[in-house]
Amino acid sequence: MGIKILIIHASLLFSIFSIAQTPVVKFSENAKAPSDITTFPRVIGSDGSGTYTMQLFLKKSIIMTRNMMGLSMQLCRYDEHFKPKYEIIYNTADELENRTVDNVILLNNKLYVFASQFDNKEKRGELSAAVIDKFTGKKTSSWHVLGNFEKEKARDEFHHAVTLSADSSCFILATGLVTANSNYQIKLLDTNFRAVGDIHFDYAGNSFDLDAVVKSGNKIFIAGKEFEPANKKKKRAFKKVVLFNYNTNGKKENDIPVTKDGLYATSLNLFPLNDKILLAGFYTKSPGNNELNGLFTYTIDPASGKIIEGDARELSSSMIGKTFDEDDDDEKESRKTEKAVEAENDDDFLEHYVFTNAIPDPNSQSLILFAEYQQYIQRSSHASLGPDHSQGMTSDRRQFIYICGNIIAVKINAAAKISWVNMLPKRQMEMIDIGKLNGGQGSPDFYSAPRLGQFSRVVAQLPFFSSFNCIQYGNQLGFVLNDHSGNSSVTSVNDKAKKIVNLYKSDCFYIKLDMNTGKFTRRYLFSNNGEPTSMPRFGRISSNKLFMPAVKFKFLAKPDSKMISVALK
């Protein structure tokens, strides 16, 4: 009898614990948005004082004017119950002084605003920054000019992105002016926007993509990909992954070889790991054959720039091969589009996985790494309107295609030795058509910065609804994503996932990860069908909660939007 009672109590306790592990979802009312054409609401950050969001918008009255200015911004602060504490408009012609906001970073009691402006006629642009008090939403500083750039030709590409360093000690601003001889600059800025590090390096044309920048003491490590000219169908071909380090005075110290033991890196990201830097990436054994073979995790000593220790793991074809079924609602159209864009893709580069997140295991000195299959393709067309091409309107039409595939989770110890590897099958395909008119003072293209590669992912505006976001609280770790409703039981490498193209009809799931075994458990959260679609990638974490926006776009009208919180208990 005593044994039976003990078993009953144990099973009851397990049931209660399981229920406590279920995330709690809360929705706000539809958010107040400007009455003009808008982009989506974006979560800047969240802390004990509230959740902060921004939303860019364009006044309908100036859409067809010749000198189109930048985008205005609505800045909002919400309490824990999603009640607004303030909703403040920063007009482009007034407070922003014809700038478009690129990013807002929450740090301590301030919101740091980074913005840009570009004059198409003069082919000249400027990057600036200012400070806003997070409690009042009011600007407390004038605009600080961070740098100027000038294009040789109107069609030259200028890319820029800014983020906070891993130790929150400085901002990292990366810029790339892609011309016949492209110039890249990495600038480290303190909280007063003073430069505490400045690095310049050149590459010919579009032969370099920046992927990662990590600061360690007075050392700066930069990772990227080199390309070389290809055949007529492809503008460039992948050559190799490169890694080098500079000191904060801008002096180059080392070219660090990434190839090791006959393994050739195809992608690389950098993460701080105690007093070392972790190199995490994927490799091929046969460069040029476009065949992915496995992943590697190495650590380097920041002082010497040398690889200390590490590990590599070969991946089976079942883990990195095709893991999805072609039975989505738009099957024929999506298959046709995929084949067309693969043929049109400018880069002769194998489809690849990229490490995106590094989460510490609170019970050990281990790290949990997440990687995602990513493929990005852009189609574009350009036309000049009016008799005077130099001063008239120009029309740009762009189609962005994002494929976000399988998620690979990896556990490593403090010596970068791999404990386990697991994969969750998924296939999200998002196609976005964007038309843009630019006049004499056109706003910059804030949708993407392809030449800044993985570095710009944290601030890139696209894709909207694909990819995922991690959330950790105590011993719990998982991620939130939108997926096909038919994938509710997909939890292992042996399962076939249904491809999702129409993300407006997707379901939102929480995927729990057992940090000891690597096993996935999937839980349904809510349906996006008929509602504003959740945007997990743009969420921000505060304590045990993920705050993320949701939006339903409307043609030439403000979108329906709301906030969603997913809390671990």
Coordinates of C-alpha atoms in Angstrom, one line a residue:
M1 CA 0.0 0.0 0.0
G2 CA 2.8 2.4 1.0
I3 CA 4.6 1.7 -2.3
K4 CA 1.4 2.3 -4.3
I5 CA 0.8 5.6 -2.5
L6 CA 4.4 6.7 -3.2
I7 CA 4.0 5.9 -6.9
I8 CA 0.8 7.9 -7.1
H9 CA 2.4 10.8 -5.3
A10 CA 5.4 10.7 -7.6
S11 CA 3.3 10.6 -10.8
L12 CA 1.1 13.4 -9.5
L13 CA 4.2 15.5 -8.7
F14 CA 5.5 14.8 -12.2
S15 CA 2.1 15.9 -13.7
I16 CA 2.2 19.1 -11.8
F17 CA 5.8 19.8 -12.8
S18 CA 4.9 19.1 -16.5
I19 CA 2.0 21.5 -16.3
A20 CA 4.3 24.1 -14.8
Q21 CA 6.6 23.7 -17.7
T22 CA 3.9 24.8 -20.2
P23 CA 4.5 28.3 -21.4
V24 CA 1.8 30.9 -20.6
V25 CA 0.7 33.1 -23.6
K26 CA -0.8 36.6 -23.2
F27 CA -2.1 38.9 -26.0
S28 CA -2.4 42.7 -25.9
E29 CA -5.2 44.6 -27.5
N30 CA -4.6 45.8 -31.0
A31 CA -1.8 48.4 -30.7
K32 CA -2.4 52.0 -31.6
A33 CA -0.5 52.7 -34.9
P34 CA 0.0 55.8 -37.0
S35 CA -2.7 56.3 -39.6
D36 CA -0.1 56.3 -42.4
I37 CA 1.6 53.5 -44.2
T38 CA 3.7 51.6 -41.7
T39 CA 6.3 49.0 -41.3
F40 CA 5.8 46.4 -38.6
P41 CA 6.1 47.1 -34.8
R42 CA 9.5 46.0 -33.4
V43 CA 10.5 45.2 -29.9
I44 CA 13.5 47.2 -28.9
G45 CA 13.9 45.6 -25.5
S46 CA 12.3 44.7 -22.2
D47 CA 13.3 45.0 -18.6
G48 CA 11.7 45.7 -15.2
S49 CA 10.6 49.2 -16.3
G50 CA 8.5 47.9 -19.3
T51 CA 8.6 46.8 -22.9
Y52 CA 9.8 49.2 -25.5
T53 CA 8.8 49.1 -29.2
M54 CA 9.3 51.2 -32.3
Q55 CA 7.5 51.4 -35.6
L56 CA 8.5 53.3 -38.7
F57 CA 5.9 54.8 -41.0
L58 CA 5.6 57.0 -44.1
K59 CA 3.0 59.7 -44.6
K60 CA 0.7 59.0 -47.5
S61 CA 0.8 62.7 -48.5
I62 CA 4.5 62.5 -49.5
I63 CA 4.5 59.1 -51.3
M64 CA 4.4 60.6 -54.7
T65 CA 6.4 63.8 -54.0
R66 CA 9.7 64.3 -55.8
N67 CA 11.9 64.7 -52.7
M68 CA 10.9 61.9 -50.5
M69 CA 12.3 62.2 -47.0
G70 CA 13.0 59.5 -44.4
L71 CA 10.6 57.5 -42.4
S72 CA 9.0 58.8 -39.2
M73 CA 9.0 56.7 -36.0
Q74 CA 6.5 55.9 -33.3
L75 CA 8.1 55.0 -30.0
C76 CA 6.1 53.1 -27.3
R77 CA 6.5 51.9 -23.8
Y78 CA 4.2 49.3 -22.3
D79 CA 3.8 48.0 -18.7
E80 CA 3.7 44.3 -17.8
H81 CA 0.0 44.2 -18.7
F82 CA 0.6 45.8 -22.2
K83 CA -0.9 49.1 -21.1
P84 CA 0.8 52.0 -22.9
K85 CA 2.8 54.4 -20.7
Y86 CA 3.7 56.6 -23.7
E87 CA 3.2 56.6 -27.5
I88 CA 5.4 59.3 -29.0
I89 CA 5.8 60.2 -32.6
Y90 CA 9.2 61.3 -34.0
N91 CA 8.5 63.0 -37.3
T92 CA 11.1 62.7 -40.0
A93 CA 10.9 66.4 -40.9
D94 CA 11.1 67.6 -37.3
E95 CA 12.7 65.6 -34.5
L96 CA 14.5 63.2 -36.9
E97 CA 15.7 66.0 -39.2
N98 CA 15.1 63.9 -42.4
R99 CA 16.7 60.8 -41.0
T100 CA 15.4 57.2 -41.0
V101 CA 15.9 55.2 -37.8
D102 CA 17.9 52.0 -38.4
N103 CA 18.1 50.6 -34.9
V104 CA 17.3 51.5 -31.3
I105 CA 19.2 49.8 -28.5
L106 CA 18.1 49.6 -24.9
L107 CA 21.0 50.0 -22.4
N108 CA 20.5 50.8 -18.7
N109 CA 18.2 53.8 -18.5
K110 CA 18.6 55.0 -22.1
L111 CA 17.5 54.3 -25.6
Y112 CA 20.3 54.8 -28.1
V113 CA 18.9 55.7 -31.6
F114 CA 21.0 55.1 -34.7
A115 CA 19.8 56.7 -37.9
S116 CA 20.9 57.5 -41.5
Q117 CA 20.0 59.8 -44.3
F118 CA 21.0 59.9 -47.9
D119 CA 20.8 62.5 -50.7
N120 CA 20.3 60.7 -54.0
K121 CA 21.1 63.8 -56.0
E122 CA 24.4 64.5 -54.3
K123 CA 25.1 60.7 -53.8
R124 CA 26.1 61.5 -50.2
G125 CA 24.9 60.1 -46.9
E126 CA 25.4 60.4 -43.2
L127 CA 25.1 58.1 -40.1
S128 CA 24.0 59.7 -36.8
A129 CA 23.0 58.8 -33.3
A130 CA 21.1 60.3 -30.4
V131 CA 19.9 59.4 -26.9
I132 CA 16.4 59.1 -25.6
D133 CA 15.3 58.8 -21.9
K134 CA 13.6 55.5 -21.7
F135 CA 11.2 56.6 -18.9
T136 CA 9.9 59.6 -20.7
G137 CA 10.5 58.8 -24.4
K138 CA 12.0 62.3 -24.9
K139 CA 15.3 62.9 -26.7
T140 CA 18.0 64.2 -24.3
S141 CA 20.8 64.8 -26.8
S142 CA 21.5 66.4 -30.1
W143 CA 22.4 64.3 -33.1
H144 CA 26.0 63.0 -33.1
V145 CA 27.4 62.5 -36.6
L146 CA 29.1 59.0 -36.6
G147 CA 30.4 59.1 -40.2
N148 CA 29.8 60.2 -43.8
F149 CA 29.9 58.3 -47.0
E150 CA 29.9 59.2 -50.6
K151 CA 29.0 57.0 -53.6
E152 CA 30.9 57.2 -56.9
K153 CA 27.8 56.0 -58.8
A154 CA 24.2 56.2 -57.8
R155 CA 23.9 52.4 -58.0
D156 CA 26.9 51.7 -55.7
E157 CA 25.8 49.8 -52.6
F158 CA 26.2 51.2 -49.0
H159 CA 25.4 48.8 -46.2
H160 CA 25.5 49.5 -42.5
A161 CA 24.4 47.8 -39.2
V162 CA 25.0 48.5 -35.6
T163 CA 24.7 46.3 -32.5
L164 CA 25.7 46.1 -28.9
S165 CA 28.9 44.2 -28.1
A166 CA 28.5 40.9 -26.2
D167 CA 29.8 42.4 -23.0
S168 CA 27.6 45.5 -23.4
S169 CA 30.8 47.7 -23.2
C170 CA 30.4 49.4 -26.5
F171 CA 28.4 49.6 -29.8
I172 CA 29.8 48.0 -32.9
L173 CA 29.1 49.9 -36.1
A174 CA 29.9 48.1 -39.4
T175 CA 29.7 49.8 -42.7
G176 CA 30.5 48.7 -46.2
L177 CA 30.7 50.8 -49.4
V178 CA 30.6 48.3 -52.3
T179 CA 32.2 49.8 -55.4
A180 CA 35.0 48.7 -57.7
N181 CA 37.2 48.9 -54.7
S182 CA 35.0 48.3 -51.6
N183 CA 35.8 49.8 -48.2
Y184 CA 34.7 48.2 -45.0
Q185 CA 34.9 49.9 -41.6
I186 CA 34.4 48.6 -38.1
K187 CA 33.9 51.3 -35.5
L188 CA 33.6 50.8 -31.7
L189 CA 31.6 53.5 -29.9
D190 CA 31.2 54.2 -26.2
T191 CA 27.9 55.3 -24.8
N192 CA 28.8 58.9 -25.6
F193 CA 29.4 57.9 -29.2
R194 CA 33.1 58.4 -29.0
A195 CA 35.2 56.1 -31.1
V196 CA 37.2 53.6 -28.9
G197 CA 38.3 51.5 -31.9
D198 CA 38.4 52.1 -35.6
I199 CA 39.3 49.5 -38.3
H200 CA 39.4 49.9 -42.1
F201 CA 40.0 47.2 -44.7
D202 CA 39.5 46.9 -48.5
Y203 CA 38.2 44.2 -50.8
A204 CA 37.7 44.3 -54.6
G205 CA 34.1 44.8 -55.6
N206 CA 31.6 42.5 -53.9
S207 CA 34.2 39.9 -53.0
F208 CA 33.6 40.0 -49.2
D209 CA 30.7 39.5 -46.8
L210 CA 31.1 40.3 -43.2
D211 CA 29.7 37.7 -40.8
A212 CA 30.8 38.4 -37.2
V213 CA 32.7 40.9 -35.0
V214 CA 33.7 40.1 -31.4
K215 CA 35.6 42.3 -29.0
S216 CA 37.8 40.8 -26.3
G217 CA 39.8 43.3 -24.3
N218 CA 41.7 45.4 -26.8
K219 CA 41.4 42.8 -29.5
I220 CA 38.8 42.7 -32.2
F221 CA 38.1 39.5 -34.2
I222 CA 36.4 39.7 -37.6
A223 CA 35.0 36.8 -39.6
G224 CA 33.6 36.7 -43.1
K225 CA 33.5 35.0 -46.5
E226 CA 35.7 35.7 -49.5
F227 CA 34.3 35.3 -53.0
E228 CA 35.9 35.3 -56.5
P229 CA 34.5 35.9 -60.0
A230 CA 32.5 33.0 -61.4
N231 CA 31.0 32.0 -64.8
K232 CA 28.5 34.1 -66.7
K233 CA 25.5 32.7 -64.9
K234 CA 26.9 33.5 -61.4
K235 CA 28.5 36.8 -60.5
R236 CA 30.7 35.4 -57.8
A237 CA 31.8 32.0 -56.4
F238 CA 32.5 31.2 -52.7
K239 CA 36.3 31.0 -52.1
K240 CA 36.8 30.6 -48.4
V241 CA 35.9 31.7 -44.8
V242 CA 38.4 34.1 -43.3
L243 CA 39.2 35.2 -39.8
F244 CA 41.5 38.0 -38.7
N245 CA 42.1 40.1 -35.7
Y246 CA 43.0 43.8 -35.1
N247 CA 43.8 45.8 -32.0
T248 CA 41.6 48.8 -31.1
N249 CA 44.1 51.1 -32.7
G250 CA 43.2 49.6 -36.1
K251 CA 46.4 47.6 -36.6
K252 CA 46.0 44.2 -38.1
E253 CA 47.7 41.5 -36.0
N254 CA 46.9 38.1 -37.4
D255 CA 45.2 36.1 -40.2
I256 CA 43.9 33.1 -38.3
P257 CA 43.6 29.9 -40.4
V258 CA 40.1 28.4 -40.2
T259 CA 41.0 25.3 -42.2
K260 CA 42.0 22.5 -39.8
D261 CA 42.7 18.8 -40.3
G262 CA 41.4 18.8 -43.9
L263 CA 38.1 20.5 -42.9
Y264 CA 37.3 23.6 -45.0
A265 CA 34.9 26.0 -43.3
T266 CA 31.7 27.1 -45.2
S267 CA 30.3 29.3 -42.4
L268 CA 31.6 30.7 -39.2
N269 CA 30.3 32.7 -36.2
L270 CA 32.1 33.9 -33.1
F271 CA 30.9 33.8 -29.5
P272 CA 32.6 34.8 -26.2
L273 CA 33.3 31.7 -24.0
N274 CA 34.7 32.6 -20.6
D275 CA 38.1 34.1 -21.3
K276 CA 38.3 32.6 -24.8
I277 CA 36.5 33.1 -28.1
L278 CA 34.5 30.2 -29.6
L279 CA 34.6 29.6 -33.3
A280 CA 31.5 27.7 -34.4
G281 CA 30.8 26.7 -38.0
F282 CA 30.2 24.1 -40.6
Y283 CA 32.7 22.5 -43.0
T284 CA 33.1 20.5 -46.2
K285 CA 35.9 18.0 -46.9
S286 CA 35.8 18.9 -50.6
P287 CA 35.9 22.6 -51.3
G288 CA 34.3 23.4 -54.7
N289 CA 31.9 20.4 -54.6
N290 CA 29.2 22.1 -52.6
E291 CA 28.9 19.2 -50.2
L292 CA 28.3 19.9 -46.5
N293 CA 29.9 17.3 -44.3
G294 CA 29.8 18.4 -40.6
L295 CA 30.3 21.1 -38.0
F296 CA 33.2 22.2 -35.8
T297 CA 33.7 24.1 -32.5
Y298 CA 37.1 25.5 -31.7
T299 CA 38.4 28.0 -29.1
I300 CA 41.0 30.6 -29.6
D301 CA 43.2 32.5 -27.2
P302 CA 42.5 36.2 -27.7
A303 CA 46.0 37.2 -26.7
S304 CA 47.8 35.1 -29.2
G305 CA 45.1 34.6 -31.8
K306 CA 45.8 30.9 -31.9
I307 CA 43.4 27.9 -31.8
I308 CA 43.7 26.2 -28.4
E309 CA 41.3 23.2 -28.6
G310 CA 38.1 22.1 -30.1
D311 CA 36.1 19.4 -31.8
A312 CA 34.4 18.4 -35.0
R313 CA 31.4 16.2 -35.7
E314 CA 30.4 14.6 -39.1
L315 CA 26.7 14.9 -39.8
S316 CA 24.7 12.2 -41.4
S317 CA 22.8 12.7 -44.7
S318 CA 19.6 12.2 -42.7
M319 CA 20.4 15.3 -40.6
I320 CA 21.4 17.7 -43.4
G321 CA 19.5 16.2 -46.3
K322 CA 16.0 16.9 -47.4
T323 CA 13.7 16.6 -44.4
F324 CA 10.5 18.1 -45.6
D325 CA 7.5 17.1 -47.8
E326 CA 6.3 19.1 -50.8
D327 CA 2.6 19.3 -49.8
D328 CA 2.1 22.9 -48.8
D329 CA -0.9 25.1 -50.0
D330 CA 1.3 26.8 -52.6
E331 CA 3.2 23.7 -53.6
K332 CA 3.5 24.3 -57.4
E333 CA 4.2 28.0 -57.1
S334 CA 6.8 27.7 -54.4
R335 CA 8.6 24.8 -56.1
K336 CA 8.7 26.9 -59.3
T337 CA 10.0 29.9 -57.5
E338 CA 12.7 28.0 -55.7
K339 CA 14.0 26.5 -58.9
A340 CA 13.9 30.0 -60.6
V341 CA 15.7 31.8 -57.8
E342 CA 18.3 29.1 -57.5
A343 CA 19.1 29.6 -61.2
E344 CA 19.2 33.4 -60.7
N345 CA 21.2 33.5 -57.5
D346 CA 24.2 35.7 -57.9
D347 CA 26.4 33.5 -55.7
D348 CA 27.7 30.1 -56.6
F349 CA 27.7 29.1 -52.9
L350 CA 26.4 26.0 -51.3
E351 CA 23.3 26.2 -49.2
H352 CA 24.5 26.4 -45.7
Y353 CA 23.8 26.3 -42.0
V354 CA 24.8 29.2 -39.8
F355 CA 25.2 29.2 -36.0
T356 CA 23.0 32.0 -34.6
N357 CA 22.7 31.6 -30.8
A358 CA 24.9 30.5 -27.9
I359 CA 23.0 29.9 -24.6
P360 CA 24.8 28.9 -21.4
D361 CA 23.7 25.9 -19.5
P362 CA 23.1 27.1 -15.9
N363 CA 23.9 23.7 -14.5
S364 CA 27.4 23.4 -16.0
Q365 CA 30.1 25.3 -17.9
S366 CA 28.5 24.1 -21.1
L367 CA 27.0 26.0 -24.0
I368 CA 24.0 25.1 -26.1
L369 CA 24.5 26.3 -29.7
F370 CA 21.7 26.7 -32.3
A371 CA 22.2 26.8 -36.0
E372 CA 19.7 27.3 -38.8
Y373 CA 19.7 26.5 -42.5
Q374 CA 19.4 29.8 -44.3
Q375 CA 19.1 30.8 -47.9
Y376 CA 18.6 34.4 -49.0
I377 CA 18.0 35.5 -52.6
Q378 CA 17.1 38.9 -53.9
R379 CA 15.5 39.8 -57.3
S380 CA 15.5 43.4 -58.3
S381 CA 14.5 45.7 -61.1
H382 CA 15.3 49.4 -61.5
A383 CA 13.9 52.1 -63.7
S384 CA 14.2 55.9 -64.1
L385 CA 11.1 57.9 -64.4
G386 CA 10.7 61.4 -65.9
P387 CA 12.8 63.2 -68.6
D388 CA 15.7 64.1 -66.3
H389 CA 17.1 60.8 -65.0
S390 CA 19.6 62.6 -62.7
Q391 CA 17.0 64.4 -60.7
G392 CA 13.7 62.6 -61.5
M393 CA 12.1 59.8 -59.6
T394 CA 13.5 56.3 -59.7
S395 CA 11.5 53.1 -59.2
D396 CA 12.9 50.0 -57.5
R397 CA 11.1 46.7 -57.4
R398 CA 12.5 44.0 -55.2
Q399 CA 11.5 40.5 -54.3
F400 CA 13.1 39.0 -51.2
I401 CA 13.0 35.2 -50.8
Y402 CA 14.0 33.7 -47.5
I403 CA 14.2 30.0 -46.8
C404 CA 14.7 29.2 -43.1
G405 CA 15.2 25.5 -42.7
N406 CA 16.2 22.9 -40.1
I407 CA 17.5 23.9 -36.7
I408 CA 20.6 22.1 -35.3
A409 CA 21.2 22.1 -31.6
V410 CA 24.7 21.3 -30.2
K411 CA 26.0 21.0 -26.6
I412 CA 29.7 21.7 -25.9
N413 CA 31.7 21.9 -22.7
A414 CA 34.2 24.6 -21.7
A415 CA 36.9 23.0 -23.8
A416 CA 34.5 23.1 -26.9
K417 CA 34.1 19.3 -26.9
I418 CA 30.8 18.2 -28.4
S419 CA 28.5 16.3 -26.1
W420 CA 25.5 15.8 -28.4
V421 CA 24.0 17.0 -31.7
N422 CA 20.3 17.0 -32.6
M423 CA 18.2 18.4 -35.4
L424 CA 14.6 19.6 -35.7
P425 CA 13.2 19.5 -39.2
K426 CA 11.5 22.6 -40.6
R427 CA 11.1 24.5 -43.8
Q428 CA 9.8 28.0 -43.8
M429 CA 9.7 29.9 -47.1
E430 CA 8.9 33.6 -47.2
M431 CA 8.5 35.7 -50.3
I432 CA 8.2 39.4 -49.9
D433 CA 7.6 41.9 -52.8
I434 CA 8.7 45.5 -52.0
G435 CA 8.3 48.5 -54.3
K436 CA 10.1 51.7 -53.5
L437 CA 10.1 55.2 -55.0
N438 CA 13.1 57.4 -54.4
G439 CA 13.4 61.1 -55.2
G440 CA 16.2 63.6 -54.7
Q441 CA 16.4 62.8 -50.9
G442 CA 15.3 59.2 -50.8
S443 CA 15.4 57.2 -47.6
P444 CA 18.0 54.4 -47.5
D445 CA 17.0 50.8 -48.0
F446 CA 16.4 49.6 -44.5
Y447 CA 15.3 46.1 -45.4
S448 CA 18.6 44.3 -45.6
A449 CA 22.4 44.6 -45.7
P450 CA 23.5 41.6 -47.6
R451 CA 27.2 42.5 -47.7
L452 CA 27.3 42.6 -43.9
G453 CA 26.1 39.0 -43.9
Q454 CA 25.3 37.3 -40.6
F455 CA 26.4 40.4 -38.7
S456 CA 23.4 42.4 -39.8
R457 CA 20.9 39.6 -39.0
V458 CA 20.1 40.9 -35.6
V459 CA 18.9 44.3 -37.1
A460 CA 17.8 43.2 -40.5
Q461 CA 14.1 43.9 -41.2
L462 CA 13.5 40.7 -43.1
P463 CA 12.3 38.0 -43.0
F464 CA 9.2 39.0 -41.1
F465 CA 7.6 35.7 -39.8
S466 CA 10.3 33.0 -40.4
S467 CA 13.2 31.8 -38.3
F468 CA 12.9 31.4 -34.5
N469 CA 13.8 32.9 -31.1
C470 CA 15.3 31.3 -28.0
I471 CA 14.0 31.7 -24.5
Q472 CA 15.7 30.4 -21.3
Y473 CA 14.6 30.5 -17.7
G474 CA 16.3 28.5 -15.0
N475 CA 16.7 25.0 -16.2
Q476 CA 14.3 25.4 -19.1
L477 CA 15.4 26.2 -22.6
G478 CA 13.5 26.2 -25.9
F479 CA 12.6 28.3 -28.9
V480 CA 9.4 29.8 -30.4
L481 CA 8.6 29.6 -34.1
N482 CA 5.8 29.6 -36.7
D483 CA 5.2 26.3 -38.5
H484 CA 2.8 24.3 -40.5
S485 CA -0.1 23.0 -38.4
G486 CA 0.6 19.5 -39.7
N487 CA 4.0 19.5 -37.9
S488 CA 2.6 19.3 -34.4
S489 CA 4.3 15.9 -33.9
V490 CA 7.6 16.7 -35.6
T491 CA 10.3 16.4 -32.9
S492 CA 13.1 14.3 -34.3
V493 CA 15.5 14.0 -37.2
N494 CA 13.6 11.0 -38.5
D495 CA 10.3 13.0 -38.9
K496 CA 9.3 14.6 -42.2
A497 CA 8.2 18.2 -41.8
K498 CA 5.6 19.9 -44.0
K499 CA 6.9 23.0 -45.8
I500 CA 5.1 26.2 -44.8
V501 CA 4.8 29.1 -47.4
N502 CA 1.7 30.9 -46.2
L503 CA 2.9 31.9 -42.8
Y504 CA -0.3 33.9 -42.2
K505 CA -2.0 30.5 -41.7
S506 CA 0.7 29.0 -39.6
D507 CA 0.6 27.9 -35.9
C508 CA 3.0 29.1 -33.3
F509 CA 4.9 26.5 -31.4
Y510 CA 7.2 26.3 -28.4
I511 CA 9.9 23.7 -28.8
K512 CA 11.4 22.6 -25.5
L513 CA 15.0 21.3 -25.5
D514 CA 16.3 18.9 -22.8
M515 CA 19.8 20.3 -22.2
N516 CA 21.0 16.9 -20.9
T517 CA 19.9 14.7 -23.8
G518 CA 19.2 17.1 -26.7
K519 CA 15.6 15.8 -27.0
F520 CA 12.9 18.1 -28.4
T521 CA 9.4 18.3 -27.1
R522 CA 6.8 20.4 -29.1
R523 CA 3.9 22.3 -27.7
Y524 CA 1.2 24.2 -29.6
L525 CA 0.8 27.8 -28.4
F526 CA -1.8 29.5 -30.8
S527 CA -2.9 29.8 -34.4
N528 CA -2.0 32.8 -36.6
N529 CA -4.8 32.1 -39.0
G530 CA -7.1 35.2 -39.2
E531 CA -5.0 37.0 -36.6
P532 CA -1.9 39.3 -36.7
T533 CA 0.9 36.9 -37.4
S534 CA 3.5 36.5 -34.7
M535 CA 7.1 37.5 -35.4
P536 CA 9.3 35.4 -33.0
R537 CA 12.6 36.6 -34.6
F538 CA 11.9 40.2 -33.5
G539 CA 11.1 39.3 -29.9
R540 CA 13.2 40.3 -26.9
I541 CA 13.7 38.4 -23.6
S542 CA 13.1 39.8 -20.1
S543 CA 13.5 37.4 -17.2
N544 CA 11.2 34.4 -18.0
K545 CA 9.3 36.1 -20.9
L546 CA 9.6 36.5 -24.6
F547 CA 7.9 39.7 -25.8
M548 CA 7.2 39.6 -29.6
P549 CA 5.2 41.7 -32.0
A550 CA 2.4 40.3 -34.3
V551 CA 1.2 42.1 -37.4
K552 CA -1.3 41.7 -40.2
F553 CA -0.4 43.9 -43.2
K554 CA -3.0 45.7 -45.3
F555 CA -2.5 47.4 -48.6
L556 CA -2.0 51.2 -48.4
A557 CA -3.3 51.1 -44.8
K558 CA -2.0 50.8 -41.3
P559 CA -1.5 47.1 -40.3
D560 CA -3.3 45.4 -37.4
S561 CA -0.7 44.8 -34.7
K562 CA -0.5 43.5 -31.2
M563 CA 2.1 42.3 -28.6
I564 CA 2.4 38.8 -27.4
S565 CA 4.2 37.5 -24.4
V566 CA 5.3 33.8 -23.9
A567 CA 6.3 33.1 -20.3
L568 CA 8.1 30.1 -18.9
K569 CA 7.0 29.2 -15.3

